[in-house]
Short mmCIF file of C-alpha atoms in Angstrom, two decimals:
data_model
loop_
_atom_site.label_atom_id
_atom_site.label_comp_id
_atom_site.label_asym_id
_atom_site.label_seq_id
_atom_site.Cartn_x
_atom_site.Cartn_y
_atom_site.Cartn_z
CA MET A 25 -3.46 3.96 -204.65
CA SER A 26 0.16 3.68 -204.00
CA ALA A 27 2.16 0.49 -203.25
CA ALA A 28 2.64 1.58 -199.64
CA SER A 29 -1.20 2.10 -199.34
CA LEU A 30 -1.90 -1.45 -200.75
CA ARG A 31 0.52 -2.86 -198.24
CA ILE A 32 -1.08 -1.25 -195.23
CA ALA A 33 -4.55 -2.11 -196.58
CA ALA A 34 -3.64 -5.62 -197.05
CA PHE A 35 -2.01 -6.07 -193.56
CA VAL A 36 -5.04 -4.37 -191.89
CA LEU A 37 -7.50 -6.66 -193.78
CA LEU A 38 -5.47 -9.75 -192.70
CA VAL A 39 -5.24 -8.62 -188.99
CA ALA A 40 -8.83 -7.87 -189.00
CA PHE A 41 -9.95 -11.20 -190.56
CA VAL A 42 -7.80 -13.47 -188.33
CA SER A 43 -8.69 -11.45 -185.16
CA ALA A 44 -12.57 -11.24 -185.79
CA PRO A 45 -13.40 -13.50 -188.79
CA GLN A 46 -17.16 -13.43 -188.04
CA LEU A 47 -17.32 -9.87 -189.35
CA PHE A 48 -16.57 -11.26 -192.77
CA ALA A 49 -19.13 -14.06 -192.62
CA PHE A 50 -21.39 -12.37 -195.17
CA VAL A 51 -18.69 -12.66 -197.80
CA PHE A 52 -18.36 -16.49 -197.36
CA GLU A 53 -22.06 -17.52 -196.83
CA PRO A 54 -22.84 -17.63 -200.58
CA LEU A 55 -20.15 -20.45 -200.76
CA THR A 56 -21.77 -22.57 -198.16
CA GLU A 57 -24.54 -25.21 -198.55
CA ASN A 58 -26.99 -26.95 -196.42
CA GLY A 59 -26.52 -24.58 -193.39
CA ALA A 60 -22.88 -25.22 -193.15
CA PRO A 61 -20.92 -22.59 -191.15
CA ALA A 62 -19.52 -19.76 -193.19
CA ILE A 63 -16.51 -19.14 -190.91
CA TYR A 64 -14.06 -21.79 -189.67
CA ASN A 65 -15.44 -22.75 -186.19
CA GLN A 66 -13.13 -25.56 -185.00
CA GLY A 67 -10.40 -23.30 -183.55
CA SER A 68 -9.06 -19.67 -183.57
CA LEU A 69 -7.87 -18.43 -186.92
CA LEU A 70 -5.52 -15.95 -185.01
CA SER A 71 -3.86 -18.84 -183.03
CA LEU A 72 -3.51 -20.99 -186.15
CA THR A 73 -1.86 -18.19 -188.02
CA LEU A 74 0.52 -17.47 -185.31
CA ALA A 75 1.34 -21.21 -185.11
CA HIS A 76 1.77 -21.47 -188.78
CA LEU A 77 4.20 -18.34 -188.81
CA ARG A 78 6.02 -19.81 -185.89
CA THR A 79 6.75 -23.13 -187.71
CA VAL A 80 7.85 -21.44 -190.92
CA PHE A 81 10.07 -18.96 -189.11
CA GLY A 82 11.83 -21.76 -186.99
CA ALA A 83 12.41 -23.84 -190.06
CA VAL A 84 13.66 -20.81 -192.09
CA VAL A 85 16.01 -19.76 -189.35
CA ALA A 86 17.50 -23.29 -189.21
CA SER A 87 17.76 -23.69 -192.90
CA THR A 88 19.48 -20.29 -192.97
CA ILE A 89 22.04 -21.08 -190.39
CA VAL A 90 23.01 -24.36 -191.86
CA ALA A 91 22.93 -23.25 -195.62
CA VAL A 92 24.93 -20.16 -195.01
CA LEU A 93 27.62 -21.79 -192.90
CA LEU A 94 27.88 -24.58 -195.46
CA GLY A 95 28.01 -22.01 -198.31
CA ILE A 96 30.86 -20.17 -196.60
CA PHE A 97 32.70 -23.48 -195.93
CA VAL A 98 32.62 -24.63 -199.57
CA THR A 99 33.86 -21.28 -200.87
CA ARG A 100 37.01 -21.42 -198.61
CA PRO A 101 40.03 -23.09 -199.96
CA ALA A 102 39.85 -25.77 -197.37
CA GLY A 103 36.15 -26.71 -198.35
CA MET A 104 36.01 -26.33 -202.05
CA GLU A 105 36.44 -30.09 -202.68
CA PHE A 106 33.34 -30.60 -200.74
CA LEU A 107 31.02 -28.54 -202.92
CA PRO A 108 29.57 -31.48 -204.93
CA LEU A 109 28.76 -33.28 -201.78
CA SER A 110 27.21 -30.33 -200.31
CA ARG A 111 25.18 -29.72 -203.28
CA SER A 112 23.89 -33.23 -203.04
CA ILE A 113 23.09 -32.94 -199.32
CA VAL A 114 21.06 -29.86 -199.89
CA ASN A 115 19.24 -31.19 -202.72
CA ILE A 116 17.70 -33.96 -200.71
CA GLY A 117 14.94 -31.56 -199.55
CA GLN A 118 13.98 -30.98 -203.22
CA THR A 119 14.27 -34.46 -204.32
CA PHE A 120 12.02 -35.84 -201.63
CA PRO A 121 8.52 -34.34 -201.47
CA PRO A 122 7.67 -32.83 -198.09
CA VAL A 123 4.93 -35.46 -197.75
CA ALA A 124 7.60 -38.32 -198.03
CA VAL A 125 9.75 -36.44 -195.58
CA LEU A 126 6.77 -36.44 -193.17
CA ALA A 127 6.02 -40.15 -193.67
CA VAL A 128 9.68 -40.88 -192.70
CA ALA A 129 9.84 -38.38 -189.76
CA VAL A 130 6.64 -39.29 -187.98
CA PRO A 131 7.85 -42.87 -186.77
CA ILE A 132 11.05 -41.28 -185.59
CA VAL A 133 9.82 -37.87 -183.87
CA GLY A 134 6.11 -38.59 -183.60
CA PHE A 135 3.25 -36.35 -184.67
CA GLY A 136 3.03 -32.64 -184.18
CA GLU A 137 5.16 -29.76 -185.15
CA ALA A 138 8.59 -31.64 -185.20
CA PRO A 139 8.13 -33.69 -188.45
CA THR A 140 6.84 -30.52 -190.26
CA LEU A 141 9.91 -28.56 -189.07
CA ILE A 142 12.23 -31.22 -190.42
CA ALA A 143 10.41 -31.37 -193.87
CA LEU A 144 10.42 -27.52 -194.13
CA PHE A 145 14.02 -27.25 -192.97
CA LEU A 146 15.18 -29.79 -195.54
CA TYR A 147 12.94 -28.15 -198.26
CA GLY A 148 14.28 -24.54 -197.65
CA LEU A 149 17.99 -25.32 -197.81
CA LEU A 150 18.57 -25.36 -201.47
CA PRO A 151 17.62 -21.70 -202.25
CA ILE A 152 19.55 -20.20 -199.43
CA PHE A 153 22.61 -22.34 -200.13
CA GLU A 154 22.70 -21.52 -203.79
CA ASN A 155 22.29 -17.88 -203.24
CA THR A 156 24.84 -17.86 -200.57
CA LEU A 157 27.34 -19.47 -203.14
CA SER A 158 26.34 -16.86 -205.80
CA GLY A 159 26.76 -13.91 -203.51
CA LEU A 160 30.08 -14.95 -202.13
CA THR A 161 31.51 -15.84 -205.51
CA GLN A 162 30.32 -12.67 -207.17
CA VAL A 163 32.37 -10.43 -204.81
CA PRO A 164 34.70 -8.45 -207.02
CA PRO A 165 38.27 -9.87 -206.83
CA LEU A 166 39.52 -6.24 -206.78
CA VAL A 167 37.72 -5.61 -203.55
CA LEU A 168 39.06 -8.75 -201.98
CA ASP A 169 42.65 -7.77 -203.01
CA ALA A 170 42.07 -4.25 -201.68
CA ALA A 171 40.90 -5.64 -198.43
CA LYS A 172 43.90 -7.98 -198.26
CA GLY A 173 46.29 -5.09 -199.02
CA MET A 174 44.76 -3.34 -196.08
CA GLY A 175 46.03 -6.11 -193.90
CA MET A 176 42.57 -7.74 -193.22
CA SER A 177 42.65 -11.41 -192.16
CA PRO A 178 40.53 -13.99 -194.03
CA ARG A 179 38.00 -13.80 -191.18
CA GLN A 180 37.94 -10.04 -191.21
CA ARG A 181 37.49 -10.20 -195.07
CA LEU A 182 34.62 -12.72 -194.70
CA LEU A 183 32.79 -10.73 -192.02
CA GLY A 184 33.54 -7.17 -193.09
CA VAL A 185 33.67 -7.49 -196.94
CA GLU A 186 32.20 -10.68 -198.45
CA LEU A 187 29.23 -11.32 -196.30
CA PRO A 188 27.87 -7.65 -196.33
CA LEU A 189 28.38 -7.48 -200.14
CA ALA A 190 26.71 -11.10 -200.56
CA LEU A 191 23.78 -10.17 -198.13
CA PRO A 192 21.17 -8.98 -200.75
CA VAL A 193 21.75 -12.12 -202.71
CA ILE A 194 21.53 -14.27 -199.52
CA LEU A 195 18.30 -12.54 -198.48
CA ALA A 196 16.81 -13.20 -201.89
CA GLY A 197 17.38 -17.00 -201.15
CA ILE A 198 15.81 -16.61 -197.64
CA ARG A 199 12.82 -14.74 -199.14
CA LEU A 200 12.26 -17.55 -201.70
CA SER A 201 12.69 -20.29 -198.85
CA ALA A 202 10.33 -18.49 -196.69
CA ILE A 203 7.68 -18.13 -199.45
CA ILE A 204 7.81 -21.71 -200.55
CA ASN A 205 7.58 -22.93 -196.77
CA LEU A 206 4.69 -20.74 -196.02
CA GLY A 207 2.63 -22.75 -198.56
CA THR A 208 4.15 -26.08 -197.86
CA ALA A 209 3.64 -25.66 -194.08
CA THR A 210 -0.20 -26.38 -194.65
CA ILE A 211 0.60 -30.08 -195.17
CA GLY A 212 1.78 -30.09 -191.57
CA SER A 213 -1.78 -30.36 -190.45
CA THR A 214 -1.90 -33.91 -192.01
CA VAL A 215 0.44 -34.96 -188.97
CA ALA A 216 -1.34 -32.92 -186.30
CA ALA A 217 0.85 -29.87 -186.54
CA LYS A 218 -1.06 -26.70 -185.76
CA GLY A 219 -1.40 -24.25 -188.75
CA LEU A 220 -3.69 -22.94 -191.52
CA GLY A 221 -3.64 -26.28 -193.04
CA GLU A 222 -6.34 -27.39 -190.46
CA VAL A 223 -8.59 -24.78 -192.10
CA ILE A 224 -8.06 -26.16 -195.61
CA ILE A 225 -8.19 -29.79 -194.56
CA ALA A 226 -11.50 -29.11 -192.59
CA GLY A 227 -12.91 -27.67 -195.74
CA LEU A 228 -12.03 -30.59 -197.87
CA GLN A 229 -13.39 -33.10 -195.36
CA SER A 230 -16.66 -31.39 -195.14
CA ASN A 231 -16.90 -30.20 -198.79
CA ASN A 232 -16.99 -26.48 -197.38
CA VAL A 233 -15.45 -24.21 -200.04
CA ALA A 234 -15.61 -21.26 -197.52
CA PHE A 235 -13.13 -22.99 -195.13
CA ILE A 236 -10.79 -23.91 -198.13
CA LEU A 237 -10.84 -20.39 -199.27
CA GLN A 238 -10.37 -18.77 -195.91
CA GLY A 239 -7.19 -20.92 -195.24
CA GLY A 240 -5.88 -20.25 -198.83
CA LEU A 241 -6.49 -16.55 -198.69
CA VAL A 242 -4.75 -16.18 -195.32
CA VAL A 243 -1.65 -18.03 -196.67
CA ALA A 244 -1.68 -16.17 -199.88
CA LEU A 245 -1.82 -12.72 -197.99
CA LEU A 246 0.92 -13.73 -195.58
CA ALA A 247 3.11 -14.87 -198.62
CA ALA A 248 2.39 -11.58 -200.34
CA LEU A 249 3.23 -9.27 -197.40
CA LEU A 250 6.33 -11.30 -196.45
CA HIS A 251 7.54 -11.37 -200.07
CA ASP A 252 7.09 -7.51 -200.27
CA GLY A 253 8.77 -6.87 -197.03
CA LEU A 254 11.77 -8.93 -197.77
CA MET A 255 12.19 -7.55 -201.21
CA THR A 256 12.01 -3.96 -199.74
CA LEU A 257 14.67 -5.00 -197.21
CA GLU A 258 16.92 -6.39 -200.17
CA ARG A 259 16.53 -3.26 -202.13
CA THR A 260 17.36 -1.08 -199.17
CA ILE A 261 20.49 -3.01 -198.27
CA ALA A 262 21.61 -3.07 -201.99
CA SER A 263 21.04 0.70 -202.40
CA ARG A 264 23.00 1.37 -199.22
CA LEU A 265 25.95 -0.97 -200.46
CA GLY A 266 25.72 0.92 -203.96
CA ARG A 267 26.24 4.19 -202.20
CA SER A 268 29.03 3.17 -200.01
CA MET A 269 31.01 1.69 -202.93
#
């Protein structure tokens, strides 16, 4: 079976499971005890999956905007002196565990999706910021000199040369941030955020291995499909840049 066929099969399996999980009850029944339900029955798996993805998407978009803009700023002559400070700021998300961020955020913004978004936003900054730095600083000086010789302004060189050439590296950082946040977002259910963490926590509370496995498998499949999709996008862009060079 080819890689493309595996991707399609995994996607179809995921959609089928979250849309009609009862069709897969026979798979999980051996994992239950004392007549416990084999399929999560305290909410819709489809709605929880969509809510999970919405939270992750929102956090990654916010992290991308802030990290890329900060990376651009500290690679300009006027902002280079702020590089150490910027690194300290984006490292906050990696220094403090997401659970600690949730504990601090809940008294400020309350329960629900907001504290989870804050935690994921902070946690996702570092890989995007560092990859933005790497991508922008690895642009060949000869290319920049040629662009300058053509009369391009600093803004034109940034938008027309530097960012396009750095895009595959930046996308790699976004991919890493998204994959990390997909798994980390499950803790949001501890502060009443909708997501697949509900399924896992319900399984832990009721000692139902089937629930835990269902939540974990959906998150794992989402992560694998997202990783593969973004990796394909990176390769496509890198290939096109290579041909245009």
